JSON list of C-alpha atoms in Angstrom, two decimals:
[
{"chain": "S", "resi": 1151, "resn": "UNK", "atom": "CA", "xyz": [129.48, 67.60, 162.35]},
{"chain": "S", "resi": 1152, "resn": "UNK", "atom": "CA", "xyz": [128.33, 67.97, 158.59]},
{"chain": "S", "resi": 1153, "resn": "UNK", "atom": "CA", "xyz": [126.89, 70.76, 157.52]},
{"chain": "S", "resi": 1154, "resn": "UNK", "atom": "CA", "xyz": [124.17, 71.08, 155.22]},
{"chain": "S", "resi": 1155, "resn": "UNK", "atom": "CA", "xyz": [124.11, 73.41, 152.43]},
{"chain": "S", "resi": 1156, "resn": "UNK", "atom": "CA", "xyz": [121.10, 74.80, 151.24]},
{"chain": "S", "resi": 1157, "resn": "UNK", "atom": "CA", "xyz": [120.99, 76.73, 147.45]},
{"chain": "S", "resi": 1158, "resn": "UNK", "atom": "CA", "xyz": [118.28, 79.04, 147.72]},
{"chain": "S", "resi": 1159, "resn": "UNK", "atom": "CA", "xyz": [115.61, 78.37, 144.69]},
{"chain": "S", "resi": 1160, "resn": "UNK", "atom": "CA", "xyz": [114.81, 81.44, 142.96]},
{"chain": "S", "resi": 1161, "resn": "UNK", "atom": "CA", "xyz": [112.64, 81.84, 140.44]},
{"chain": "S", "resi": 1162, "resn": "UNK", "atom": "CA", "xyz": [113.51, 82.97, 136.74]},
{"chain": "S", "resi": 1163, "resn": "UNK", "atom": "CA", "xyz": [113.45, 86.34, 136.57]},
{"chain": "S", "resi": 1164, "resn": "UNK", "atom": "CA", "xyz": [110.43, 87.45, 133.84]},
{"chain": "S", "resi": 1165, "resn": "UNK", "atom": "CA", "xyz": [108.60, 84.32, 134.03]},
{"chain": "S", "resi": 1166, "resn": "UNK", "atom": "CA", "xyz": [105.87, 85.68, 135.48]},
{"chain": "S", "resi": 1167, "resn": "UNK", "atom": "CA", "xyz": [104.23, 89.23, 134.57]},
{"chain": "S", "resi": 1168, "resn": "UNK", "atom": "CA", "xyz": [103.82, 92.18, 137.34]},
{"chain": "S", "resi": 1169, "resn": "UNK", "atom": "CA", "xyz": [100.72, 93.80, 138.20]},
{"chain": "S", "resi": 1170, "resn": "UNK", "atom": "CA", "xyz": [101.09, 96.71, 135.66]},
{"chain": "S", "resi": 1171, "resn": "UNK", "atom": "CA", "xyz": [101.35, 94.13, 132.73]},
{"chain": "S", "resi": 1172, "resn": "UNK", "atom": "CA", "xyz": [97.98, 91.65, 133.90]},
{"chain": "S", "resi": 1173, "resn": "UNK", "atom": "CA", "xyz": [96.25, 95.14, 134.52]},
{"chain": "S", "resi": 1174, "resn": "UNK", "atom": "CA", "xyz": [97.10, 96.19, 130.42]},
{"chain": "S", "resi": 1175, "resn": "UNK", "atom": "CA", "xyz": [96.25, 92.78, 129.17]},
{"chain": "S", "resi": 1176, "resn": "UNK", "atom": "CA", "xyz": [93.09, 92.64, 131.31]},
{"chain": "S", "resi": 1177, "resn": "UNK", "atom": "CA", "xyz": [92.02, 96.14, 129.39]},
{"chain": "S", "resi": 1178, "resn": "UNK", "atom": "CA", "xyz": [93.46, 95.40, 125.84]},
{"chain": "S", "resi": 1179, "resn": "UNK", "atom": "CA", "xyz": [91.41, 91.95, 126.08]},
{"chain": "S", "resi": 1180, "resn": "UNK", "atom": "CA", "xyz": [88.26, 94.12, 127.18]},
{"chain": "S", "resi": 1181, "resn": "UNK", "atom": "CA", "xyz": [88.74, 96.41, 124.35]},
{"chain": "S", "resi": 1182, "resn": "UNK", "atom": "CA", "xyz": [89.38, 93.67, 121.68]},
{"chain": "S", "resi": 1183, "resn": "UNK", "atom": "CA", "xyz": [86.24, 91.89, 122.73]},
{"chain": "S", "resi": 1184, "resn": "UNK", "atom": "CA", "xyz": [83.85, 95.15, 123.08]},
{"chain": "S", "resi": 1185, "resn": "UNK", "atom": "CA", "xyz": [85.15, 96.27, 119.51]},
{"chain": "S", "resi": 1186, "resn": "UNK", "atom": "CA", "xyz": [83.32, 92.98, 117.63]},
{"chain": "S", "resi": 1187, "resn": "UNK", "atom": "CA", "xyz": [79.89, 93.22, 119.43]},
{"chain": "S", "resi": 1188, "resn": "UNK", "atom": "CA", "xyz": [79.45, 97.04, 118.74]},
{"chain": "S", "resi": 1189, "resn": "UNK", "atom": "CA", "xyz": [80.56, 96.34, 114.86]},
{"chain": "S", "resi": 1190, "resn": "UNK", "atom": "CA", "xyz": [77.72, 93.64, 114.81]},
{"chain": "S", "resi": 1191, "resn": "UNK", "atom": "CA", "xyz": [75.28, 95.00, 116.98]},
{"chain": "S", "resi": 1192, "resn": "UNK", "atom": "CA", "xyz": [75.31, 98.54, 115.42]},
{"chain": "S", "resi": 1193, "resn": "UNK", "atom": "CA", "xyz": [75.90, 96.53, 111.71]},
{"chain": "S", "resi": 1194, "resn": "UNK", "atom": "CA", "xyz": [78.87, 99.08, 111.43]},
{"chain": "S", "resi": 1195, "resn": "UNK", "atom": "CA", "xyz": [80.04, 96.06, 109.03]},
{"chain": "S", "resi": 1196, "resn": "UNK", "atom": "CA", "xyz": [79.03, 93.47, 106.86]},
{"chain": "S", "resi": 1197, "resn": "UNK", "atom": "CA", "xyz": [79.71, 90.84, 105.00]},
{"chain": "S", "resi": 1198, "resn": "UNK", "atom": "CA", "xyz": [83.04, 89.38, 104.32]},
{"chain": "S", "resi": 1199, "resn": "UNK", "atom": "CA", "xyz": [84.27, 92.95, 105.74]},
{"chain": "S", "resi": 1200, "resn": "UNK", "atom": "CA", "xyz": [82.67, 91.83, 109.27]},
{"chain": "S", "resi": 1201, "resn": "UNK", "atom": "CA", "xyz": [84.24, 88.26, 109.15]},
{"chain": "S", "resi": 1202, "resn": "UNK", "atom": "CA", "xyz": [87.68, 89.62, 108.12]},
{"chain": "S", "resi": 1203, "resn": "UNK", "atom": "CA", "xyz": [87.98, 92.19, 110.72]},
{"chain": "S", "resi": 1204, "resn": "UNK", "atom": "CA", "xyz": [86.41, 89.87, 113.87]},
{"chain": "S", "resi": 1205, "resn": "UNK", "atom": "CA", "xyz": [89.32, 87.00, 112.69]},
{"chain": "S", "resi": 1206, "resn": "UNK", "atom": "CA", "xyz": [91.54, 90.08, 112.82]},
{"chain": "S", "resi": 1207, "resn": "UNK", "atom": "CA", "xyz": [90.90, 91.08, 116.38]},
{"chain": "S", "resi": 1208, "resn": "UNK", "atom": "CA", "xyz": [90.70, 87.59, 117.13]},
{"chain": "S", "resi": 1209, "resn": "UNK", "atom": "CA", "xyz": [93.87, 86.84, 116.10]},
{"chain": "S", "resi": 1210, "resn": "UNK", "atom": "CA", "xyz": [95.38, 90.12, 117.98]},
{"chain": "S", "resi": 1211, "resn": "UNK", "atom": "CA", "xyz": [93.28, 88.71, 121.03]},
{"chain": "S", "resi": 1212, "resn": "UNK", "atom": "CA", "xyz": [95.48, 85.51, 120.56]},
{"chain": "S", "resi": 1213, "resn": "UNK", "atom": "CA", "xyz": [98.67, 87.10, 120.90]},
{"chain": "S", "resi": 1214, "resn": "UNK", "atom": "CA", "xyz": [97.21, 89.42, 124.12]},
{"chain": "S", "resi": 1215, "resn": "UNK", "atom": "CA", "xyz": [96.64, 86.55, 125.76]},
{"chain": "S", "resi": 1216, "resn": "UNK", "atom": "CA", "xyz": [99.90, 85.03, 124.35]},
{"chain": "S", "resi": 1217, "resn": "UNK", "atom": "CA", "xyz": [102.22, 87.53, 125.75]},
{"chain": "S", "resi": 1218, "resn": "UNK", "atom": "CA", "xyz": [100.60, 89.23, 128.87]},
{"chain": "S", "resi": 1219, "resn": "UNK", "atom": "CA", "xyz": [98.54, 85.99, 130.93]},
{"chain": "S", "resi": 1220, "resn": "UNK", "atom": "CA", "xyz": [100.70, 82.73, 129.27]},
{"chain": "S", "resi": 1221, "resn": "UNK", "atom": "CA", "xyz": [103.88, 84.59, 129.23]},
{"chain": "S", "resi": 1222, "resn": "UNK", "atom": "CA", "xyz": [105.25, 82.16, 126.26]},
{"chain": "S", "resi": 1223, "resn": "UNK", "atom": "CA", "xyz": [108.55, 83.04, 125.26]},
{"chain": "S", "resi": 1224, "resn": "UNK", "atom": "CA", "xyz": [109.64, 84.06, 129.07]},
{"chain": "S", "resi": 1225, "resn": "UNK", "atom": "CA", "xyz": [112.10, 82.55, 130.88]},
{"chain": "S", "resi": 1226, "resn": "UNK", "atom": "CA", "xyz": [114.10, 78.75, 130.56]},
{"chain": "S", "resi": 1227, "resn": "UNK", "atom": "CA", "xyz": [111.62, 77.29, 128.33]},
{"chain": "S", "resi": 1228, "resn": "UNK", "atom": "CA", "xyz": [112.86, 75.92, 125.24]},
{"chain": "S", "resi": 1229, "resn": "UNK", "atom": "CA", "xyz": [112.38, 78.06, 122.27]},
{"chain": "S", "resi": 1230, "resn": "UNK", "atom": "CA", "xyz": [110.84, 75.23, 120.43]},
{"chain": "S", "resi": 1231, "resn": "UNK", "atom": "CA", "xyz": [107.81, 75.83, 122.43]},
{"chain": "S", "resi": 1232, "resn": "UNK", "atom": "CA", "xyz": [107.56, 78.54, 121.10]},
{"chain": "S", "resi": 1233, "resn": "UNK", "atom": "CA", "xyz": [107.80, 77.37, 117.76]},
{"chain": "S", "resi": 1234, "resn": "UNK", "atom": "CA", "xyz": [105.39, 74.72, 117.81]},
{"chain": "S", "resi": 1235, "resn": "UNK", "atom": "CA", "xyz": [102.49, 76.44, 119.13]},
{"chain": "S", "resi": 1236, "resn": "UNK", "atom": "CA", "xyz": [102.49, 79.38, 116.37]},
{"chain": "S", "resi": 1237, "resn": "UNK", "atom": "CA", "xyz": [102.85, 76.42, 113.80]},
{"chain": "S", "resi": 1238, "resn": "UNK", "atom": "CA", "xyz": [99.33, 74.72, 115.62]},
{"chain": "S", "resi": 1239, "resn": "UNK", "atom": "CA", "xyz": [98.22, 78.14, 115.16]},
{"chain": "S", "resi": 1240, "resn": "UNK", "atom": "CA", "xyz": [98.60, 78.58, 111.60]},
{"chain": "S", "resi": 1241, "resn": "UNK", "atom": "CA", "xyz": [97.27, 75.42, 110.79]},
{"chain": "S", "resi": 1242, "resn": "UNK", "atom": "CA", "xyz": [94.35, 76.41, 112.98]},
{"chain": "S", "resi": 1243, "resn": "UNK", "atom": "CA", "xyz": [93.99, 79.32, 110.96]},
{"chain": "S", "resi": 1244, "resn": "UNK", "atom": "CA", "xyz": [94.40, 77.83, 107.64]},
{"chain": "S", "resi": 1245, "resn": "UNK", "atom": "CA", "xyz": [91.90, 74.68, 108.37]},
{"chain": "S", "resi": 1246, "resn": "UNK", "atom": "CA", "xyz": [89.63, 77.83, 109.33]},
{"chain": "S", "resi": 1247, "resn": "UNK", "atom": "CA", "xyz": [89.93, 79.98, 106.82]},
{"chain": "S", "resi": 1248, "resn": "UNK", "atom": "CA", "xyz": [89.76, 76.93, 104.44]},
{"chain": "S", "resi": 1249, "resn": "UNK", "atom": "CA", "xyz": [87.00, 75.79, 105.89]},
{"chain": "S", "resi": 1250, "resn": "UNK", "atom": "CA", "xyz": [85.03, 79.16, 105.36]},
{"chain": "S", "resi": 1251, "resn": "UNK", "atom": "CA", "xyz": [86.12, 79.98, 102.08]},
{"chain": "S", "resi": 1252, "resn": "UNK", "atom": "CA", "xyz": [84.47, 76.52, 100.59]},
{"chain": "S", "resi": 1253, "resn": "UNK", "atom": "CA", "xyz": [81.66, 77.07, 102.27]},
{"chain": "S", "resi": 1254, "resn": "UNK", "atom": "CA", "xyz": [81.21, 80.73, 101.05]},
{"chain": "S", "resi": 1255, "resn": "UNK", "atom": "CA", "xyz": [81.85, 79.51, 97.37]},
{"chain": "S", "resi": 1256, "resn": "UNK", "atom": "CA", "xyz": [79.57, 77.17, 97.69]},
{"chain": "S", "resi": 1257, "resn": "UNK", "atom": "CA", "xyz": [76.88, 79.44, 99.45]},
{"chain": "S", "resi": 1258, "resn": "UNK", "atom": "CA", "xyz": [77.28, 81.55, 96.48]},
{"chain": "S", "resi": 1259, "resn": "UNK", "atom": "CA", "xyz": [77.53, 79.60, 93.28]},
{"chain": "S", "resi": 1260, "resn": "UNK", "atom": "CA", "xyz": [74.99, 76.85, 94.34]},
{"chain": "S", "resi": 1261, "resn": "UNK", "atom": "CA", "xyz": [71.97, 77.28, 96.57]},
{"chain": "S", "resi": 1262, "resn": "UNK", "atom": "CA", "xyz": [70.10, 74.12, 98.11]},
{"chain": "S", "resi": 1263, "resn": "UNK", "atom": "CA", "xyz": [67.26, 75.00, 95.72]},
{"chain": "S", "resi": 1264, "resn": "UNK", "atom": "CA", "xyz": [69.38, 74.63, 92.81]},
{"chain": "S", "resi": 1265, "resn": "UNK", "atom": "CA", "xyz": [71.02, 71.28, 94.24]},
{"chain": "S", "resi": 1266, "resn": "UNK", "atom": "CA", "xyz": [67.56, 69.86, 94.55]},
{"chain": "S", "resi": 1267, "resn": "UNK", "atom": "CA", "xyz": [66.73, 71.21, 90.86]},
{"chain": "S", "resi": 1268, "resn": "UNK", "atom": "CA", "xyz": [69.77, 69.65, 89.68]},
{"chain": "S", "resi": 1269, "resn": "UNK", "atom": "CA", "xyz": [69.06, 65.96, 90.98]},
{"chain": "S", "resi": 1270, "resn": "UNK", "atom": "CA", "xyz": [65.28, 66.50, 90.08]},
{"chain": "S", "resi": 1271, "resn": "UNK", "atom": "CA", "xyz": [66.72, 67.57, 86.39]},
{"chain": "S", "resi": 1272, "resn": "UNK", "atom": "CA", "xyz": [69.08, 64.05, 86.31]},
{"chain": "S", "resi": 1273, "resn": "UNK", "atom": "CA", "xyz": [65.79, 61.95, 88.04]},
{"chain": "S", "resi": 1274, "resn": "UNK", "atom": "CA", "xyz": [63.92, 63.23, 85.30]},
{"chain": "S", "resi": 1275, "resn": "UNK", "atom": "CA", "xyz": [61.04, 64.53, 88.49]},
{"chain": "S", "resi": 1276, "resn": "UNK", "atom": "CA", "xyz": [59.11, 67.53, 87.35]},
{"chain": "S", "resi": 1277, "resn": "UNK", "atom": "CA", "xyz": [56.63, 67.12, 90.27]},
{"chain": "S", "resi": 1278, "resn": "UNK", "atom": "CA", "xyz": [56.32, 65.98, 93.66]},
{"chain": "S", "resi": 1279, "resn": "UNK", "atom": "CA", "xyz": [53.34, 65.69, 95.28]},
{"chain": "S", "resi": 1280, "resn": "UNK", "atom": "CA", "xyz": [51.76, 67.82, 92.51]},
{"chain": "S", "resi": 1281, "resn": "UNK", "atom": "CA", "xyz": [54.39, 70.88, 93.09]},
{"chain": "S", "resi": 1282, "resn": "UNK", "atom": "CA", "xyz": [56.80, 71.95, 90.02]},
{"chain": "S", "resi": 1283, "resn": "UNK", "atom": "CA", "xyz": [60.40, 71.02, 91.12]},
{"chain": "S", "resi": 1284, "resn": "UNK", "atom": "CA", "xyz": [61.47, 73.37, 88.24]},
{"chain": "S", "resi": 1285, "resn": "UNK", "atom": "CA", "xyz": [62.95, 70.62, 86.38]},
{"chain": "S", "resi": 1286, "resn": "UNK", "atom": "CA", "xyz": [61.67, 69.54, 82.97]},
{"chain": "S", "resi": 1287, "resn": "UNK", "atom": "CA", "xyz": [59.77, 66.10, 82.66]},
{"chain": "S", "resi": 1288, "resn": "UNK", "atom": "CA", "xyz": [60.15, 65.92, 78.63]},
{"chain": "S", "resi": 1289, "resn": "UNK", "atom": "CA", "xyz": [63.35, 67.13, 76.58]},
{"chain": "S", "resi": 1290, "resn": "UNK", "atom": "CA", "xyz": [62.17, 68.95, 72.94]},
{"chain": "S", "resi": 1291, "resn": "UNK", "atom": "CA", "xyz": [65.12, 70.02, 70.64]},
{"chain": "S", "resi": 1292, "resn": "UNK", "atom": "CA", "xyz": [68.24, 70.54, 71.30]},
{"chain": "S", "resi": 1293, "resn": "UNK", "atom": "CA", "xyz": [70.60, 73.53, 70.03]},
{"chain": "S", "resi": 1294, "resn": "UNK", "atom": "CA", "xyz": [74.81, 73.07, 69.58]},
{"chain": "S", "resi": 1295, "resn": "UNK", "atom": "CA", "xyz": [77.14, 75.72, 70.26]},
{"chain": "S", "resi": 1296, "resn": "UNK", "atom": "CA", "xyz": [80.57, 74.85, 69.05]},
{"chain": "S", "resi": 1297, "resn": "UNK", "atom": "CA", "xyz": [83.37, 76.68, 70.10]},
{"chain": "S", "resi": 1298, "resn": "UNK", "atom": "CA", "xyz": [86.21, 76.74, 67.40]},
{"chain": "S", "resi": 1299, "resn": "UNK", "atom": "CA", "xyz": [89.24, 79.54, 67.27]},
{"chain": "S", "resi": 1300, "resn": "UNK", "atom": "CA", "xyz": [87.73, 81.05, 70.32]},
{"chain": "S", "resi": 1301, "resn": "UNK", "atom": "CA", "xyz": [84.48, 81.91, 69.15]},
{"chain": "S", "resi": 1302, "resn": "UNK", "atom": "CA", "xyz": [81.13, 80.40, 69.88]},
{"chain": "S", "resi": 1303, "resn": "UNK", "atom": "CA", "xyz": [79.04, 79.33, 66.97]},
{"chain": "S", "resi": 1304, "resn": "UNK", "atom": "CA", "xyz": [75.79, 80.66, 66.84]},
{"chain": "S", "resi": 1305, "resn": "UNK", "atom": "CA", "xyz": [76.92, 83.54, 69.45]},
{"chain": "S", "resi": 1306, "resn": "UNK", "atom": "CA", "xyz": [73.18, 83.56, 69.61]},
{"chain": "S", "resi": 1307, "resn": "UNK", "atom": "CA", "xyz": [70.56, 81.01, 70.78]},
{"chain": "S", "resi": 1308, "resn": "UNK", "atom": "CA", "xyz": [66.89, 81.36, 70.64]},
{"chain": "S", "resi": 1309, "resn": "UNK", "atom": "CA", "xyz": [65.16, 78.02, 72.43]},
{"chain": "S", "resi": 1310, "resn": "UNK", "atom": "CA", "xyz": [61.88, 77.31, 74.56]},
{"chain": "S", "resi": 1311, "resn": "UNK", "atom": "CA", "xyz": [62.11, 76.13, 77.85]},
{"chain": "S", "resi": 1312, "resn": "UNK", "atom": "CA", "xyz": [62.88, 71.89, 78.32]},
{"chain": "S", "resi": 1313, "resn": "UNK", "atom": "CA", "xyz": [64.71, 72.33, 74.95]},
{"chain": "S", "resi": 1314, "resn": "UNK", "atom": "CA", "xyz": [68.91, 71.17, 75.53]},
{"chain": "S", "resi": 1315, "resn": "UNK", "atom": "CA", "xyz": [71.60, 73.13, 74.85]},
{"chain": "S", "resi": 1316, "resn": "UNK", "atom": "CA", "xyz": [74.84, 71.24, 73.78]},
{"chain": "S", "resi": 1317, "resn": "UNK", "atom": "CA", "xyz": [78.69, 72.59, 73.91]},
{"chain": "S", "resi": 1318, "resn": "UNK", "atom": "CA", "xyz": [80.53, 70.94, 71.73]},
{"chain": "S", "resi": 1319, "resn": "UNK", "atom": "CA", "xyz": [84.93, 72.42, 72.65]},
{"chain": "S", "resi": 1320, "resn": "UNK", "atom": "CA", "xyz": [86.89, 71.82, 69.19]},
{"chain": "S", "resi": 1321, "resn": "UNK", "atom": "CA", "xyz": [89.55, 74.13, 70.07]},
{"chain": "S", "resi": 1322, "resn": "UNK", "atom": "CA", "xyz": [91.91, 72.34, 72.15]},
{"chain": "S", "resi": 1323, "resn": "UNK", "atom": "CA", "xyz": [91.85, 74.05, 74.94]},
{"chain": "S", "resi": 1324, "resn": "UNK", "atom": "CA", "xyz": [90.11, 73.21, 78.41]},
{"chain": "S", "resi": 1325, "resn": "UNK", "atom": "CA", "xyz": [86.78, 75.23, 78.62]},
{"chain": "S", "resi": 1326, "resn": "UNK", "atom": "CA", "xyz": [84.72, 76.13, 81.44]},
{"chain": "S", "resi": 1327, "resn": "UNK", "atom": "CA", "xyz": [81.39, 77.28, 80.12]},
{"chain": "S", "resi": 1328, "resn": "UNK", "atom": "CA", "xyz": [79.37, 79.83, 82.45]},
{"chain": "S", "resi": 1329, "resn": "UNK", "atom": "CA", "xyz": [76.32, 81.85, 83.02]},
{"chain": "S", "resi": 1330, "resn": "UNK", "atom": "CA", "xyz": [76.28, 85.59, 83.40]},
{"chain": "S", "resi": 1331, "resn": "UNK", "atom": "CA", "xyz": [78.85, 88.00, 83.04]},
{"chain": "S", "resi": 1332, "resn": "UNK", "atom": "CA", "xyz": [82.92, 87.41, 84.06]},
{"chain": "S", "resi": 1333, "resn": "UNK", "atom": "CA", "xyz": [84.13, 87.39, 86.60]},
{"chain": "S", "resi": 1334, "resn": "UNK", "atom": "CA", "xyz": [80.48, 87.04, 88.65]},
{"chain": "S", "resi": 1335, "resn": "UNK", "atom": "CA", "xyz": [78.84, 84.10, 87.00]},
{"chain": "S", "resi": 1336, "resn": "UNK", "atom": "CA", "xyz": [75.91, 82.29, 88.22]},
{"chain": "S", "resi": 1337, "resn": "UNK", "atom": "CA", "xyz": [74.71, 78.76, 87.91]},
{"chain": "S", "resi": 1338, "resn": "UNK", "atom": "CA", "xyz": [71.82, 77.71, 85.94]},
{"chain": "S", "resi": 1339, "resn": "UNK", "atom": "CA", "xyz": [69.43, 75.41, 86.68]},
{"chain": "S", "resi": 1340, "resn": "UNK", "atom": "CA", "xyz": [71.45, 73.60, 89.24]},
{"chain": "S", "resi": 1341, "resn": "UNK", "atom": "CA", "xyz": [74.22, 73.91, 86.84]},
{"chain": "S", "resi": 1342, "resn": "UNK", "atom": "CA", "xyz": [77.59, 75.88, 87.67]},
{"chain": "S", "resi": 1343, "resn": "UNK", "atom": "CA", "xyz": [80.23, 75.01, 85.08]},
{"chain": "S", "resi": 1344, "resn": "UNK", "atom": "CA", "xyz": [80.09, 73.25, 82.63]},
{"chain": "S", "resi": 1345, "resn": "UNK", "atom": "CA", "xyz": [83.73, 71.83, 81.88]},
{"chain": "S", "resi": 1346, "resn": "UNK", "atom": "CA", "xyz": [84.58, 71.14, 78.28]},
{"chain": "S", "resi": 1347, "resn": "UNK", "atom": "CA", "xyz": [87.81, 69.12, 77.07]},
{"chain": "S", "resi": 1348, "resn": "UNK", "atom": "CA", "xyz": [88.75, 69.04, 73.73]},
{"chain": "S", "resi": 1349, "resn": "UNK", "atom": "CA", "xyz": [86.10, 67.43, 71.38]},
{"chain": "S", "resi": 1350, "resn": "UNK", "atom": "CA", "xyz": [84.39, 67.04, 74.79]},
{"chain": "S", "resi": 1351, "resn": "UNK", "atom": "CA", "xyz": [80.23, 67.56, 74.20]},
{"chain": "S", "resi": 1352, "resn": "UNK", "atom": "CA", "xyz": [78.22, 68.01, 77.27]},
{"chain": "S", "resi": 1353, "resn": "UNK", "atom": "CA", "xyz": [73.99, 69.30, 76.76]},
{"chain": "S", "resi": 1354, "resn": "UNK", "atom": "CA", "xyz": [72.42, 71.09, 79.82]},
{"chain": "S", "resi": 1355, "resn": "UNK", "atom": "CA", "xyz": [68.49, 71.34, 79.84]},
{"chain": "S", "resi": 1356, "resn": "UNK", "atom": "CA", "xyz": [66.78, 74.64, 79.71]},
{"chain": "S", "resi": 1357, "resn": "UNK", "atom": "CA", "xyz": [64.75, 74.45, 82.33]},
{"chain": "S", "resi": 1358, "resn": "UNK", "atom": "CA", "xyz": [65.07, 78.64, 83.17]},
{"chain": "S", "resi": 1359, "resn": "UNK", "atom": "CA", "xyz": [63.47, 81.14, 80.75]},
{"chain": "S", "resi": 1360, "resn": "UNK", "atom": "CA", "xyz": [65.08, 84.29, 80.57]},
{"chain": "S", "resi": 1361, "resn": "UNK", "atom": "CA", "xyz": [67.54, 85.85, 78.89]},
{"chain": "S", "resi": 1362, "resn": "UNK", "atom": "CA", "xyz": [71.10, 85.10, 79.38]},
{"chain": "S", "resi": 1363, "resn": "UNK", "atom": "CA", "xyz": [74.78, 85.35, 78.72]},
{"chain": "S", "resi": 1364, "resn": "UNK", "atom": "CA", "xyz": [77.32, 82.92, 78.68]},
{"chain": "S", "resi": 1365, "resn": "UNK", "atom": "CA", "xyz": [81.29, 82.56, 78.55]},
{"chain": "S", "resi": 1366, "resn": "UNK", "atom": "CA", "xyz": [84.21, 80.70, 78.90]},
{"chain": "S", "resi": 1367, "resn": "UNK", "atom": "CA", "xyz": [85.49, 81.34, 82.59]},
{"chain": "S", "resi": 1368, "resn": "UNK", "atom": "CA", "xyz": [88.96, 80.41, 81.72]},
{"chain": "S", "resi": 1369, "resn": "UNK", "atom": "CA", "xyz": [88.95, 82.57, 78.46]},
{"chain": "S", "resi": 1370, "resn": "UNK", "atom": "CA", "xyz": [86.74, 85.54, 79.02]},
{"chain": "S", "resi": 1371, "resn": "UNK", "atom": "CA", "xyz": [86.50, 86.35, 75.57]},
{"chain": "S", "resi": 1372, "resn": "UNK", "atom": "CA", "xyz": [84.76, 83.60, 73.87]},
{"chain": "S", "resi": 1373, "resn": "UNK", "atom": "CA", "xyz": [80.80, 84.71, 74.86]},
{"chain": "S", "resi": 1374, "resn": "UNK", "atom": "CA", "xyz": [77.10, 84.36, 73.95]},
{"chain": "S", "resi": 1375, "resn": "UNK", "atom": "CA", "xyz": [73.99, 85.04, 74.25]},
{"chain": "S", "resi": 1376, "resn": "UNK", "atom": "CA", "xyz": [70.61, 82.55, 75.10]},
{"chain": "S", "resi": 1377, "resn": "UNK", "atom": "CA", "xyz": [67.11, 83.47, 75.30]},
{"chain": "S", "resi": 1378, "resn": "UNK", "atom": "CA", "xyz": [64.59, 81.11, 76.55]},
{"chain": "S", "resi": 1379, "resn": "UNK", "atom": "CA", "xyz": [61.10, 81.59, 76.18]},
{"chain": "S", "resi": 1380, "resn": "UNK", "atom": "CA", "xyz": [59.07, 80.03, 78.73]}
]
């Protein structure tokens, strides 16, 4: 008579987590979430300082829930596992943080007033439905800047509003013309750079009056100065 041999199964030890360690990620994971709402209910933060330091905690949150509920890493599981989901993290993080940083630039150099000023500008619409779209129906004269040996020539320009103003890049270097002061320029008119190759000529229209500075972002140096009269 045969008999039949039974191997016990036992489980991996430190697959799973004990009481103690569910208990400490049940708190941490409390704390980490409690954290975030008072900074943005009490506006302890703001800003890009709020956004940094809620992807912060929610990347610490990751891990918490990582180590003490998923338990990745424990036991006979490959290593590759292990390996493969930080690299889906990362490029969870980057497309994310990608993803925000565009938008942000965007946010910040061009507003969807300006976008609409700039088609209305290249349609050549000044009105719609008898409102101003800020955009100048007929061009008057037009003023050259040329840049040569890093300086601007005038440095100074004195137009009207609807006149043109034309860079003309003999230097040989890329340019990237700007408004206002380096390194916080601002577009104008629906206009945020203005890229210049080398006997490269491209005329915005002065459809802002103000006064107004304006440099090479690539060369800080090479500035000027426009006033437009309205």
């Amino acid at each position: 008579m045969s008999k039949t041999t039974h191997t016990p199964h036992h489980q991996p030890k430190g697959e799973h987590g004990t009481t103690k360690s569910y208990v400490i990620g049940f708190i941490l994971s409390l704390i980490f979430t409690i954290i975030p709402y008072h900074l943005v209910v009490n506006k302890v933060l703001t800003g890009n300082t709020l956004l940094a330091t809620i992807l912060g905690i929610a990347i610490l949150q990751m891990f918490i829930q990582i180590f003490f509920f998923l338990h990745l890493g424990r036991g006979p599981k490959p290593f590759y596992n292990v390996v493969f989901f930080f690299a889906t993290a990362g490029i969870i993080v980057l497309v994310i943080g990608a993803s925000l940083f565009i938008m942000s630039n965007l946010y910040h150099n061009m507003s969807p007033r300006e976008v609409v000023k700039k088609q209305a500008q290249e349609e050549g619409i000044s009105q719609i439905g008898g409102e101003k779209t800020g955009a100048c129906g007929q061009l008057q004269d037009n003023h050259v800047v040329t840049i040569s040996g890093g300086i601007a020539t005038p440095s100074r320009i004195e137009a009207q509003q609807c006149d043109t103003l034309t860079f003309i890049n003999k230097d040989g270097l890329e340019r990237e013309m700007v408004f206002g002061p380096h390194p916080n320029y601002h577009s104008y008119g629906g206009e945020d750079k203005t890229l210049l190759d080398d006997e490269r000529a491209e005329t915005i229209t002065l459809n802002e009056s103000g006064g107004f500075m304006f440099h090479d972002h690539l060369h800080p140096s090479l500035t000027g100065y426009l006033t437009v009269a309205p």
